[in-house]
mmCIF file of C-alpha atoms in Angstrom:
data_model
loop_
_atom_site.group_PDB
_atom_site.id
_atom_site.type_symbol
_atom_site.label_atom_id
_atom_site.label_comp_id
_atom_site.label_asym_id
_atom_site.label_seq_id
_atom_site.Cartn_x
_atom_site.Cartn_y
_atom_site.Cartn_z
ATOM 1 C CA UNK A 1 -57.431 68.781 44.422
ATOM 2 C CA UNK A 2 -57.681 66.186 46.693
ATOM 3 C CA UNK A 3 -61.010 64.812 45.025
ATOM 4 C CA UNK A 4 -59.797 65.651 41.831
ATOM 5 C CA UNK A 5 -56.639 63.090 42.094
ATOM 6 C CA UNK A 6 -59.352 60.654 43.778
ATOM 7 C CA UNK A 7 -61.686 60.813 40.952
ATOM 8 C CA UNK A 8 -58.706 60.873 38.504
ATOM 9 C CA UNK A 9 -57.447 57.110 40.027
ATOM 10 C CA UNK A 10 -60.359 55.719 39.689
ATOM 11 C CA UNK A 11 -60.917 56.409 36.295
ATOM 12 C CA UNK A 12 -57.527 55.123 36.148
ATOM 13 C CA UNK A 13 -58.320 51.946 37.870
ATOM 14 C CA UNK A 14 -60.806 51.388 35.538
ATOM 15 C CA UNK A 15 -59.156 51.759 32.522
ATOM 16 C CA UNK A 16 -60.576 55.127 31.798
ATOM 17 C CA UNK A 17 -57.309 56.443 30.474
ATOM 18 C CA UNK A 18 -58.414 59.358 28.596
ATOM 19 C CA UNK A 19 -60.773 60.666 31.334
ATOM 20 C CA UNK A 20 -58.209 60.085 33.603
ATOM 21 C CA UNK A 21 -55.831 62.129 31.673
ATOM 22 C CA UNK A 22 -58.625 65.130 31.975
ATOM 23 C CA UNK A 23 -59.081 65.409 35.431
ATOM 24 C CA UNK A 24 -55.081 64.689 36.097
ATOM 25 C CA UNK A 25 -54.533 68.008 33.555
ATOM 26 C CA UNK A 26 -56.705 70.060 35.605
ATOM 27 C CA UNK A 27 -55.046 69.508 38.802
ATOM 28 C CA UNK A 28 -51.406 70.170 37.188
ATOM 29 C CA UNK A 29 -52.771 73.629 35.745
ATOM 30 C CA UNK A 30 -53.574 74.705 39.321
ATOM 31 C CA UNK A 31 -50.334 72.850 40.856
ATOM 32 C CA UNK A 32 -47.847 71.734 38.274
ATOM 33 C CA UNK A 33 -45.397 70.224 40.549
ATOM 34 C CA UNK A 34 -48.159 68.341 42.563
ATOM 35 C CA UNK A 35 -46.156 64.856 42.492
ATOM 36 C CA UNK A 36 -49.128 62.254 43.090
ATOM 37 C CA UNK A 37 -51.029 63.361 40.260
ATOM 38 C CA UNK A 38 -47.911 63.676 37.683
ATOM 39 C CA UNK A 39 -46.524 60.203 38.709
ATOM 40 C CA UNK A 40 -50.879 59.289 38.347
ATOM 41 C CA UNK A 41 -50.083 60.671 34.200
ATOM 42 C CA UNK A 42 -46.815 58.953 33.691
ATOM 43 C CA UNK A 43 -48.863 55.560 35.001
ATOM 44 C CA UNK A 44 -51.709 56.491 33.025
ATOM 45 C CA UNK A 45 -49.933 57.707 29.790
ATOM 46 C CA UNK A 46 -47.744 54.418 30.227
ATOM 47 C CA UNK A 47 -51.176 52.561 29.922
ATOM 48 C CA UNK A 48 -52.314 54.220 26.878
ATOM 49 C CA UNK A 49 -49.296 53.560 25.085
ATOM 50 C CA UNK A 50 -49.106 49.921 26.001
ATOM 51 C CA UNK A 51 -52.436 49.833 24.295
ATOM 52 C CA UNK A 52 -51.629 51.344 21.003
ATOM 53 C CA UNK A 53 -48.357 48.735 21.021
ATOM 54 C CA UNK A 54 -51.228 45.938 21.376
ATOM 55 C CA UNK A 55 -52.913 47.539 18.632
ATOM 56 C CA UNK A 56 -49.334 47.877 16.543
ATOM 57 C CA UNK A 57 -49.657 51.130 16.785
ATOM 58 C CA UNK A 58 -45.920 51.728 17.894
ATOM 59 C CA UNK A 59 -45.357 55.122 16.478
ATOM 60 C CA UNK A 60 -48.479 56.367 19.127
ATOM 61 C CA UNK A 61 -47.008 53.992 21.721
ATOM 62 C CA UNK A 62 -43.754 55.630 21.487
ATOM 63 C CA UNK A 63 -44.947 59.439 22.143
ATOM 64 C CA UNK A 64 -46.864 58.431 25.214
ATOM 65 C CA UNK A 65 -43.833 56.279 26.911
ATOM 66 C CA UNK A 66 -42.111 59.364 26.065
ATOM 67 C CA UNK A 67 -44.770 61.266 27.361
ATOM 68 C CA UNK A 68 -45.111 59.657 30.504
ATOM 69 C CA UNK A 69 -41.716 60.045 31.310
ATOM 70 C CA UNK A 70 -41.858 63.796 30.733
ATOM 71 C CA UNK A 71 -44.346 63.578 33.487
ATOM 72 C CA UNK A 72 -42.537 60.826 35.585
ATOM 73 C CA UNK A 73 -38.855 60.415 34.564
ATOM 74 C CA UNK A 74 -39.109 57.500 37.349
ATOM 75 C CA UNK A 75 -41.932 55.530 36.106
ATOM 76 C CA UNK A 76 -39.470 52.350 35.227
ATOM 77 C CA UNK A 77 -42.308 50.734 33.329
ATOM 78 C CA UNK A 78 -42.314 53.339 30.698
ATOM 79 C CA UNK A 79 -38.959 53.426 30.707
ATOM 80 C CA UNK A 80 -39.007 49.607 29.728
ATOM 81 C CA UNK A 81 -42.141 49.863 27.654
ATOM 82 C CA UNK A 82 -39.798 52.352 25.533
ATOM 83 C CA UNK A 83 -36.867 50.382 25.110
ATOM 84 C CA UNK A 84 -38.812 47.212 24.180
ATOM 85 C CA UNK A 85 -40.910 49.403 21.488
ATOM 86 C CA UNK A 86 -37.546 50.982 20.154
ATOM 87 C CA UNK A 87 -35.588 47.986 19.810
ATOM 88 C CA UNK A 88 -38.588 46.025 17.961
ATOM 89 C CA UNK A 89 -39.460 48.991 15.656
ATOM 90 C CA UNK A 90 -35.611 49.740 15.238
ATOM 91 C CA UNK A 91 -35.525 45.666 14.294
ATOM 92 C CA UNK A 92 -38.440 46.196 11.237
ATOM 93 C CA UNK A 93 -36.877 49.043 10.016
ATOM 94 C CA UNK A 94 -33.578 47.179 9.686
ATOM 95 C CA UNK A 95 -35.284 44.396 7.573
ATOM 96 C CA UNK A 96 -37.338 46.853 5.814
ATOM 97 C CA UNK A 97 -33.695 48.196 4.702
ATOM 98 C CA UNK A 98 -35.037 51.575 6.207
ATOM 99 C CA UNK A 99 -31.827 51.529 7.832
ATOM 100 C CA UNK A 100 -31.608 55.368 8.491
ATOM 101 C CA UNK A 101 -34.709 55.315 11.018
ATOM 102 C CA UNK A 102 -33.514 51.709 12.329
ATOM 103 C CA UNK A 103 -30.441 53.209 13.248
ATOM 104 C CA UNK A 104 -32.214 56.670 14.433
ATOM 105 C CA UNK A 105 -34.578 53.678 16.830
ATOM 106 C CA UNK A 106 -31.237 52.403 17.988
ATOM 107 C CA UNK A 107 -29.591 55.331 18.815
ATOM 108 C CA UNK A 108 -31.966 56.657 21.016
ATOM 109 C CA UNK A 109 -32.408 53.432 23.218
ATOM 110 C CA UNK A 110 -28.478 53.709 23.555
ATOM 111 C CA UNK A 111 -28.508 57.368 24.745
ATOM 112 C CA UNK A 112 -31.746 56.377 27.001
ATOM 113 C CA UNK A 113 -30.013 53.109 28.202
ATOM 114 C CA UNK A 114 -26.717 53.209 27.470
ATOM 115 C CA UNK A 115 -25.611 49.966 28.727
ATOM 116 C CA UNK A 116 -28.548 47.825 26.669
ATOM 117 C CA UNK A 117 -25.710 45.572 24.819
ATOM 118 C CA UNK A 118 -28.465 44.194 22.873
ATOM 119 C CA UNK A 119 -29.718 48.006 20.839
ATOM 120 C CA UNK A 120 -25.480 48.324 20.606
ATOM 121 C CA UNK A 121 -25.488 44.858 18.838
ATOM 122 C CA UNK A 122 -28.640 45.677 16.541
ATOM 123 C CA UNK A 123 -26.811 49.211 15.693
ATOM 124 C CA UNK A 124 -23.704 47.027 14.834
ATOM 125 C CA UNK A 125 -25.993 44.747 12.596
ATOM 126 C CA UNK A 126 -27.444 47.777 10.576
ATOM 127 C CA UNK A 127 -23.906 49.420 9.872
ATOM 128 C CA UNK A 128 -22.172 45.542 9.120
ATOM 129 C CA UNK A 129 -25.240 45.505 6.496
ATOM 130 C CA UNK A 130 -24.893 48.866 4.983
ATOM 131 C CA UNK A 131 -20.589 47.937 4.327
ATOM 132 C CA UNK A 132 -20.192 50.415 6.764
ATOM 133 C CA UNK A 133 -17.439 48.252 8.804
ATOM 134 C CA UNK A 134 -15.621 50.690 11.351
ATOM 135 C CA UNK A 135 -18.874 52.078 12.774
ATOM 136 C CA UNK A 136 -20.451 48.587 12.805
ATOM 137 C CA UNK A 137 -16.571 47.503 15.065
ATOM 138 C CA UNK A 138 -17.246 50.158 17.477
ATOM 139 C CA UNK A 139 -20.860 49.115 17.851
ATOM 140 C CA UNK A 140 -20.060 45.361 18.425
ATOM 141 C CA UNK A 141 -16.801 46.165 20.640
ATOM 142 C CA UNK A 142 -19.104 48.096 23.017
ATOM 143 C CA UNK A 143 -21.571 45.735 23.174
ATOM 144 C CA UNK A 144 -18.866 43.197 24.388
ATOM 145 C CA UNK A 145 -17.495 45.910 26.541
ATOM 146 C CA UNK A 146 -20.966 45.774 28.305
ATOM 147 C CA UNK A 147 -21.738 42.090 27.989
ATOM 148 C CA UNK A 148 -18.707 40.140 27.069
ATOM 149 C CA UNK A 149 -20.732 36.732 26.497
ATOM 150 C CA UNK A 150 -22.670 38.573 23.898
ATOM 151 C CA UNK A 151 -22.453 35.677 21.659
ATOM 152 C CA UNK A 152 -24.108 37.741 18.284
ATOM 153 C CA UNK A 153 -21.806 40.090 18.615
ATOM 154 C CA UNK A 154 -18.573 38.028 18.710
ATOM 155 C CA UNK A 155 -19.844 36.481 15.945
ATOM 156 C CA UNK A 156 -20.358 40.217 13.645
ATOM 157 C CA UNK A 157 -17.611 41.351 15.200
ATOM 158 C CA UNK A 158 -15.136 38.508 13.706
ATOM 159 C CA UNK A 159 -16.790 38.757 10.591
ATOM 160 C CA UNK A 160 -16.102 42.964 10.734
ATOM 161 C CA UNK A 161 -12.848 42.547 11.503
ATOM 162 C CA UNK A 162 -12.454 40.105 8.554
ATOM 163 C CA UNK A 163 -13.740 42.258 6.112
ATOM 164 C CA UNK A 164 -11.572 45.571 7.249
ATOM 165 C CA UNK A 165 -8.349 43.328 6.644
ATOM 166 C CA UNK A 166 -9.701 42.301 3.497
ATOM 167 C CA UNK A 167 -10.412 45.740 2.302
ATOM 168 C CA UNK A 168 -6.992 47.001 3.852
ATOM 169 C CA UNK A 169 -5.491 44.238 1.655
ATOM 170 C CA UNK A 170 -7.245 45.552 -1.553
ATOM 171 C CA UNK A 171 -6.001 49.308 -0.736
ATOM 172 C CA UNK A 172 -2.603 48.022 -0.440
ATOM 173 C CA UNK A 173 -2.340 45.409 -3.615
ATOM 174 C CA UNK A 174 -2.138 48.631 -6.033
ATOM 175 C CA UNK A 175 0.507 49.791 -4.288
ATOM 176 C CA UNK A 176 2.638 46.467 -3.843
ATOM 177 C CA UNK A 177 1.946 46.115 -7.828
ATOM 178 C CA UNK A 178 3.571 49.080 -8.574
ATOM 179 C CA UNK A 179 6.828 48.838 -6.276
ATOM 180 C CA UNK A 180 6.837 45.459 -8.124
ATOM 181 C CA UNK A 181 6.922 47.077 -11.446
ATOM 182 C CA UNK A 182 9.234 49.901 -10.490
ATOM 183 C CA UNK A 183 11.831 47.321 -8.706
ATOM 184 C CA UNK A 184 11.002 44.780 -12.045
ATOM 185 C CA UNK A 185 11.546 47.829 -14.302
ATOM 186 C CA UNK A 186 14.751 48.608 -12.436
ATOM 187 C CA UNK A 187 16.461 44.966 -12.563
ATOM 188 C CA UNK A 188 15.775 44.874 -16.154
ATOM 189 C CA UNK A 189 17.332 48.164 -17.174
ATOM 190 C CA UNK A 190 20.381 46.859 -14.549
ATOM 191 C CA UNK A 191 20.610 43.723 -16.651
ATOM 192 C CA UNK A 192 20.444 45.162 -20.133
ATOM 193 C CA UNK A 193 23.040 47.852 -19.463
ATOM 194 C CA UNK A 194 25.155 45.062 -18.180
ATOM 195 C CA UNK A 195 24.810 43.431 -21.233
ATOM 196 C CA UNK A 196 25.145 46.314 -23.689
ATOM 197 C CA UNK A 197 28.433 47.291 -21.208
ATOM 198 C CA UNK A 198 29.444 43.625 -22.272
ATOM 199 C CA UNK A 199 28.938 43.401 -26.284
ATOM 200 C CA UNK A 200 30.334 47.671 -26.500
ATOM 201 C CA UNK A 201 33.224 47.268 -28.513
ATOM 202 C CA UNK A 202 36.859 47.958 -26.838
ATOM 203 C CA UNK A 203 38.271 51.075 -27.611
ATOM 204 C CA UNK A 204 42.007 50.327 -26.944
#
């Protein structure tokens, strides 16, 4: 095992991810929890995808950050590597108007990292776009509650907030109309059966 995690780091060292990935599989079937050679995969893995992201291959770069950190929940560039990839393939979703798998991109870098104020502010974005207000208030309100100079999202947020009273207005206005007519429909019929009470001929 010993030469076996040698030989697999220096394949790594040389940039020989996939044979490194061979002789690093071999070692875990005869020792799963040996910890050099699965923090050796998560490093290696983490290589691989930052390849396919150079080669815009992000939906290949994604499963082996993920990988990696299946292997190496520690390995903190992965973990990076994963957020940056999310948030930027989240971002092209959003102005693809694939907004279900932007939000979906979002999402998961919340529940990965959830005090990235920046994939809370992108979530807010895609619901604010969508007319979907209250989900886009919570979004931006946690954002702030994480990074209260978060200028972007002071900015949505205002605008959110504007467009909820507006639309609270417009539920409301059909309502206001008719008490209107009902009170207007109510002086009237006061007045004219004053006035009929006034012209009725006296019966003494």
């Amino acid at each position: 095992r010993v030469l076996l995690y040698d030989l697999g780091s220096t394949y790594e060292m040389m940039q020989l991810y996939p044979e490194a990935l061979q002789v690093y599989a071999k070692i875990l079937q005869a020792d799963p929890a040996h910890t050099g050679t699965r923090i050796g995969m998560g490093t290696t893995l983490n290589n691989l995808g930052a390849q396919s992201a150079r080669d815009q291959q992000w939906t290949q770069a994604i499963d082996y950050y993920q990988q990696a950190l299946d292997h190496d929940p520690n390995c903190w560039q992965a973990q990076r590597n994963l957020i940056e990839t999310l948030l930027f393939v989240g971002w092209r979703h959003s102005v693809q108007q694939e907004y279900p798998q932007a939000i979906a991109a979002f999402t998961e870098v919340t529940d990965r990292d959830p005090e990235n104020a920046t994939a809370y502010c992108n979530l807010g974005i895609t619901y604010f776009t969508q007319g979907k207000i209250q989900p886009s208030i919570q979004a931006f309100t946690q954002a702030l509650i994480l990074e209260p100079n978060h200028s972007e999202s002071h900015t949505y947020l205002r605008q959110a907030r504007r467009q909820q009273r507006q639309a609270f207005l417009w539920q409301l206005l059909p309502k206001i109309a008719g008490l209107a007519i009902v009170g207007l429909v109510v002086v009237i019929g006061t007045m004219l059966a004053r006035g009929l009470k006034r012209r009725s001929p006296s019966t003494s």
